[in-house]
Amino acid sequence: MNQIRLASNNDETYLKNSIQAAYHEYPRLIAKGNGSLELAVERVLEMVSAEGFAHIAEENGQKLGVSWWTPENPDEMSVAYFVEPDARNKGVATQLLEAGLGEAKSRGARSSLIKTHPENEASISLARKVGFEPVVALLRQTL
Ligand SMILES: CC(C)(COP(=O)(O)OP(=O)(O)OC[C@H]1O[C@@H](n2cnc3c(N)ncnc32)[C@H](O)[C@@H]1OP(=O)(O)O)[C@@H](O)C(=O)NCCC(=O)NCCS
């Protein structure tokens, strides 16, 4: 039976590696020229610990995945997630999102946002399954 719990300081390395791994699968989420992947990950980690939260999914003490939540606006939280390749397609991300939405609501959020790559079918289907709807198409050009 999976458990979802708030991340603690002891989870920082796992969180960092997971954020890095998520960006590695979809590197185009980071604008070229706006700093390295390492810097982008550090910025996310700072935001999570200062104003957001992270959830860890575990089974018998083994980490299966993580979601990280940061304020996008005063009443809106942005979320991203990573599930270990061996643990995918078993509902782990669904559990993480459902638990995180409850936590975000209890912290005052009235809506939530996911920014994901348009070819990331798994992420988009997951988001739609738990109630997210597309609202904007974001296009980018490197200068
Ligand atoms: C996206 C990701 C988190 C999904 O995790 P998961 O635990 O496998 O997801 P779940 O098992 O909860 O699946 C929930 C729904 O997502 C969709 N889904 C999951 N994997 C899918 C895939 N490979 N292709 C299409 N849809 C998929 C399905 O609709 C599924 O619902 P169903 O099982 O009822 O059909 C995982 O693939 C991952 O870590 N990817 C790399 C990191 C990433 O892309 N993060 C997003 C950055 S915002």
mmCIF file of C-alpha atoms and ligand atoms in Angstrom:
data_model
loop_
_atom_site.group_PDB
_atom_site.id
_atom_site.type_symbol
_atom_site.label_atom_id
_atom_site.label_comp_id
_atom_site.label_asym_id
_atom_site.label_seq_id
_atom_site.Cartn_x
_atom_site.Cartn_y
_atom_site.Cartn_z
ATOM 1 C CA MET A 1 0.000 0.000 0.000
ATOM 2 C CA ASN A 2 1.523 3.348 -1.030
ATOM 3 C CA GLN A 3 1.905 6.178 1.425
ATOM 4 C CA ILE A 4 1.963 9.859 0.581
ATOM 5 C CA ARG A 5 3.786 12.114 3.048
ATOM 6 C CA LEU A 6 5.198 15.622 3.180
ATOM 7 C CA ALA A 7 8.893 15.757 2.281
ATOM 8 C CA SER A 8 11.334 16.644 5.066
ATOM 9 C CA ASN A 9 14.888 18.033 4.966
ATOM 10 C CA ASN A 10 16.139 14.430 4.696
ATOM 11 C CA ASP A 11 14.441 14.138 1.294
ATOM 12 C CA GLU A 12 16.292 17.069 -0.267
ATOM 13 C CA THR A 13 18.683 14.933 -2.337
ATOM 14 C CA TYR A 14 15.844 12.731 -3.592
ATOM 15 C CA LEU A 15 13.792 15.800 -4.475
ATOM 16 C CA LYS A 16 16.730 17.416 -6.275
ATOM 17 C CA ASN A 17 17.509 14.252 -8.273
ATOM 18 C CA SER A 18 13.840 13.847 -9.204
ATOM 19 C CA ILE A 19 13.471 17.435 -10.430
ATOM 20 C CA GLN A 20 16.656 16.968 -12.461
ATOM 21 C CA ALA A 21 15.371 13.685 -13.887
ATOM 22 C CA ALA A 22 12.049 15.271 -14.884
ATOM 23 C CA TYR A 23 13.891 18.074 -16.724
ATOM 24 C CA HIS A 24 16.196 15.508 -18.371
ATOM 25 C CA GLU A 25 13.159 13.741 -19.853
ATOM 26 C CA TYR A 26 11.793 17.084 -21.131
ATOM 27 C CA PRO A 27 14.810 19.446 -21.410
ATOM 28 C CA ARG A 28 12.935 21.895 -23.636
ATOM 29 C CA LEU A 29 10.944 23.051 -20.592
ATOM 30 C CA ILE A 30 14.021 25.120 -19.704
ATOM 31 C CA ALA A 31 14.668 28.138 -21.934
ATOM 32 C CA LYS A 32 18.081 27.931 -23.588
ATOM 33 C CA GLY A 33 20.364 30.721 -22.413
ATOM 34 C CA ASN A 34 18.445 31.249 -19.162
ATOM 35 C CA GLY A 35 21.009 29.304 -17.149
ATOM 36 C CA SER A 36 21.962 25.705 -16.722
ATOM 37 C CA LEU A 37 19.717 22.849 -15.679
ATOM 38 C CA GLU A 38 21.484 22.835 -12.295
ATOM 39 C CA LEU A 39 20.580 26.491 -11.721
ATOM 40 C CA ALA A 40 16.978 25.899 -12.744
ATOM 41 C CA VAL A 41 16.753 22.983 -10.303
ATOM 42 C CA GLU A 42 18.279 25.083 -7.493
ATOM 43 C CA ARG A 43 15.695 27.812 -8.129
ATOM 44 C CA VAL A 44 12.843 25.301 -7.945
ATOM 45 C CA LEU A 45 14.239 23.784 -4.725
ATOM 46 C CA GLU A 46 14.488 27.225 -3.127
ATOM 47 C CA MET A 47 10.890 28.048 -4.061
ATOM 48 C CA VAL A 48 9.618 24.712 -2.748
ATOM 49 C CA SER A 49 11.312 25.115 0.629
ATOM 50 C CA ALA A 50 10.490 28.830 0.985
ATOM 51 C CA GLU A 51 6.850 28.963 -0.077
ATOM 52 C CA GLY A 52 5.724 25.564 -1.281
ATOM 53 C CA PHE A 53 5.803 21.906 -0.312
ATOM 54 C CA ALA A 54 6.705 18.503 -1.722
ATOM 55 C CA HIS A 55 5.040 15.133 -1.316
ATOM 56 C CA ILE A 56 6.837 11.790 -1.414
ATOM 57 C CA ALA A 57 5.127 8.557 -2.462
ATOM 58 C CA GLU A 58 6.551 5.496 -0.719
ATOM 59 C CA GLU A 59 5.906 1.797 -0.427
ATOM 60 C CA ASN A 60 7.522 0.002 2.536
ATOM 61 C CA GLY A 61 10.017 2.836 2.880
ATOM 62 C CA GLN A 62 10.991 2.755 -0.789
ATOM 63 C CA LYS A 63 10.498 6.043 -2.618
ATOM 64 C CA LEU A 64 8.335 5.744 -5.737
ATOM 65 C CA GLY A 65 7.926 9.357 -6.774
ATOM 66 C CA VAL A 66 7.497 12.957 -5.763
ATOM 67 C CA SER A 67 5.403 16.035 -6.523
ATOM 68 C CA TRP A 68 6.573 19.577 -5.839
ATOM 69 C CA TRP A 69 4.298 22.565 -5.412
ATOM 70 C CA THR A 70 5.123 26.277 -5.626
ATOM 71 C CA PRO A 71 2.896 29.362 -5.549
ATOM 72 C CA GLU A 72 2.214 30.734 -9.014
ATOM 73 C CA ASN A 73 -0.039 33.529 -7.727
ATOM 74 C CA PRO A 74 -1.277 34.293 -4.196
ATOM 75 C CA ASP A 75 -4.147 31.813 -4.593
ATOM 76 C CA GLU A 76 -2.773 29.429 -7.223
ATOM 77 C CA MET A 77 -0.155 26.666 -6.887
ATOM 78 C CA SER A 78 1.921 25.216 -9.689
ATOM 79 C CA VAL A 79 2.780 21.511 -9.533
ATOM 80 C CA ALA A 80 5.254 19.183 -11.241
ATOM 81 C CA TYR A 81 6.025 15.519 -10.604
ATOM 82 C CA PHE A 82 8.309 12.595 -11.249
ATOM 83 C CA VAL A 83 7.638 8.878 -10.752
ATOM 84 C CA GLU A 84 10.440 6.277 -10.789
ATOM 85 C CA PRO A 85 10.369 4.455 -14.173
ATOM 86 C CA ASP A 86 9.777 1.064 -12.471
ATOM 87 C CA ALA A 87 6.794 2.431 -10.546
ATOM 88 C CA ARG A 88 4.934 4.018 -13.476
ATOM 89 C CA ASN A 89 1.439 3.129 -14.705
ATOM 90 C CA LYS A 90 0.349 2.011 -11.247
ATOM 91 C CA GLY A 91 -1.457 5.161 -10.149
ATOM 92 C CA VAL A 92 1.409 6.707 -8.142
ATOM 93 C CA ALA A 93 1.222 10.121 -9.848
ATOM 94 C CA THR A 94 -2.571 10.105 -9.517
ATOM 95 C CA GLN A 95 -2.199 9.541 -5.763
ATOM 96 C CA LEU A 96 0.445 12.273 -5.523
ATOM 97 C CA LEU A 97 -1.731 14.783 -7.364
ATOM 98 C CA GLU A 98 -4.899 13.995 -5.436
ATOM 99 C CA ALA A 99 -3.092 14.320 -2.087
ATOM 100 C CA GLY A 100 -1.271 17.474 -3.196
ATOM 101 C CA LEU A 101 -4.438 19.166 -4.403
ATOM 102 C CA GLY A 102 -5.931 18.642 -0.945
ATOM 103 C CA GLU A 103 -2.801 20.027 0.723
ATOM 104 C CA ALA A 104 -2.696 23.040 -1.629
ATOM 105 C CA LYS A 105 -6.353 23.770 -0.897
ATOM 106 C CA SER A 106 -5.744 23.565 2.841
ATOM 107 C CA ARG A 107 -2.943 26.136 2.369
ATOM 108 C CA GLY A 108 -5.365 28.570 0.710
ATOM 109 C CA ALA A 109 -4.944 27.799 -2.988
ATOM 110 C CA ARG A 110 -8.089 28.099 -5.076
ATOM 111 C CA SER A 111 -6.633 26.687 -8.276
ATOM 112 C CA SER A 112 -3.645 24.728 -9.507
ATOM 113 C CA LEU A 113 -1.490 24.855 -12.619
ATOM 114 C CA ILE A 114 0.640 22.314 -14.506
ATOM 115 C CA LYS A 115 3.213 23.400 -17.093
ATOM 116 C CA THR A 116 4.211 20.451 -19.196
ATOM 117 C CA HIS A 117 5.611 19.749 -22.634
ATOM 118 C CA PRO A 118 2.916 19.422 -25.353
ATOM 119 C CA GLU A 119 4.365 16.025 -26.380
ATOM 120 C CA ASN A 120 4.333 14.689 -22.814
ATOM 121 C CA GLU A 121 1.287 12.492 -23.312
ATOM 122 C CA ALA A 122 1.622 10.749 -19.961
ATOM 123 C CA SER A 123 1.699 14.038 -18.075
ATOM 124 C CA ILE A 124 -1.180 15.564 -20.057
ATOM 125 C CA SER A 125 -3.419 12.479 -19.729
ATOM 126 C CA LEU A 126 -2.645 12.285 -16.021
ATOM 127 C CA ALA A 127 -3.500 15.962 -15.544
ATOM 128 C CA ARG A 128 -6.791 15.623 -17.407
ATOM 129 C CA LYS A 129 -7.653 12.490 -15.443
ATOM 130 C CA VAL A 130 -7.442 14.371 -12.150
ATOM 131 C CA GLY A 131 -9.437 17.366 -13.403
ATOM 132 C CA PHE A 132 -7.023 19.823 -15.075
ATOM 133 C CA GLU A 133 -8.068 21.439 -18.354
ATOM 134 C CA PRO A 134 -5.879 23.140 -20.979
ATOM 135 C CA VAL A 135 -6.247 26.931 -20.805
ATOM 136 C CA VAL A 136 -3.316 28.404 -22.756
ATOM 137 C CA ALA A 137 -0.762 27.391 -25.395
ATOM 138 C CA LEU A 138 2.692 28.706 -24.441
ATOM 139 C CA LEU A 139 5.192 29.183 -27.292
ATOM 140 C CA ARG A 140 8.844 30.127 -26.870
ATOM 141 C CA GLN A 141 11.747 31.325 -29.046
ATOM 142 C CA THR A 142 15.392 31.454 -28.058
ATOM 143 C CA LEU A 143 16.918 34.914 -28.760
HETATM 144 C C1 LIG B 1 3.949 11.585 -16.003
HETATM 145 C C2 LIG B 1 4.224 10.584 -14.907
HETATM 146 C C3 LIG B 1 4.463 11.362 -13.608
HETATM 147 C C4 LIG B 1 3.007 9.647 -14.744
HETATM 148 O O1 LIG B 1 3.214 8.865 -13.565
HETATM 149 P P1 LIG B 1 2.424 7.494 -13.304
HETATM 150 O O2 LIG B 1 2.549 7.176 -11.865
HETATM 151 O O3 LIG B 1 2.874 6.477 -14.271
HETATM 152 O O4 LIG B 1 0.903 7.920 -13.639
HETATM 153 P P2 LIG B 1 -0.408 7.116 -13.221
HETATM 154 O O5 LIG B 1 -0.102 5.659 -13.158
HETATM 155 O O6 LIG B 1 -0.998 7.755 -12.022
HETATM 156 O O7 LIG B 1 -1.318 7.356 -14.491
HETATM 157 C C5 LIG B 1 -2.427 8.223 -14.464
HETATM 158 C C6 LIG B 1 -2.930 8.471 -15.863
HETATM 159 O O8 LIG B 1 -1.928 9.088 -16.641
HETATM 160 C C7 LIG B 1 -2.009 8.645 -17.985
HETATM 161 N N1 LIG B 1 -0.743 8.015 -18.357
HETATM 162 C C8 LIG B 1 0.241 7.563 -17.537
HETATM 163 N N2 LIG B 1 1.284 7.109 -18.250
HETATM 164 C C9 LIG B 1 0.944 7.274 -19.559
HETATM 165 C C10 LIG B 1 1.621 7.032 -20.784
HETATM 166 N N3 LIG B 1 2.869 6.529 -20.807
HETATM 167 N N4 LIG B 1 0.986 7.371 -21.942
HETATM 168 C C11 LIG B 1 -0.253 7.911 -21.933
HETATM 169 N N5 LIG B 1 -0.947 8.170 -20.778
HETATM 170 C C12 LIG B 1 -0.346 7.859 -19.622
HETATM 171 C C13 LIG B 1 -3.179 7.697 -18.056
HETATM 172 O O9 LIG B 1 -4.325 8.465 -18.395
HETATM 173 C C14 LIG B 1 -3.298 7.211 -16.632
HETATM 174 O O10 LIG B 1 -4.598 6.872 -16.289
HETATM 175 P P3 LIG B 1 -5.114 5.357 -16.447
HETATM 176 O O11 LIG B 1 -4.123 4.496 -15.728
HETATM 177 O O12 LIG B 1 -6.451 5.379 -15.797
HETATM 178 O O13 LIG B 1 -5.125 5.089 -17.905
HETATM 179 C C15 LIG B 1 5.479 9.707 -15.225
HETATM 180 O O14 LIG B 1 5.316 9.160 -16.510
HETATM 181 C C16 LIG B 1 6.790 10.466 -15.143
HETATM 182 O O15 LIG B 1 7.398 10.564 -14.074
HETATM 183 N N6 LIG B 1 7.260 11.032 -16.273
HETATM 184 C C17 LIG B 1 8.543 11.744 -16.294
HETATM 185 C C18 LIG B 1 8.469 13.071 -15.550
HETATM 186 C C19 LIG B 1 7.502 14.016 -16.198
HETATM 187 O O16 LIG B 1 7.281 14.015 -17.389
HETATM 188 N N7 LIG B 1 6.948 14.911 -15.346
HETATM 189 C C20 LIG B 1 6.027 15.916 -15.787
HETATM 190 C C21 LIG B 1 6.639 17.258 -15.631
HETATM 191 S S1 LIG B 1 5.350 18.426 -15.244
#
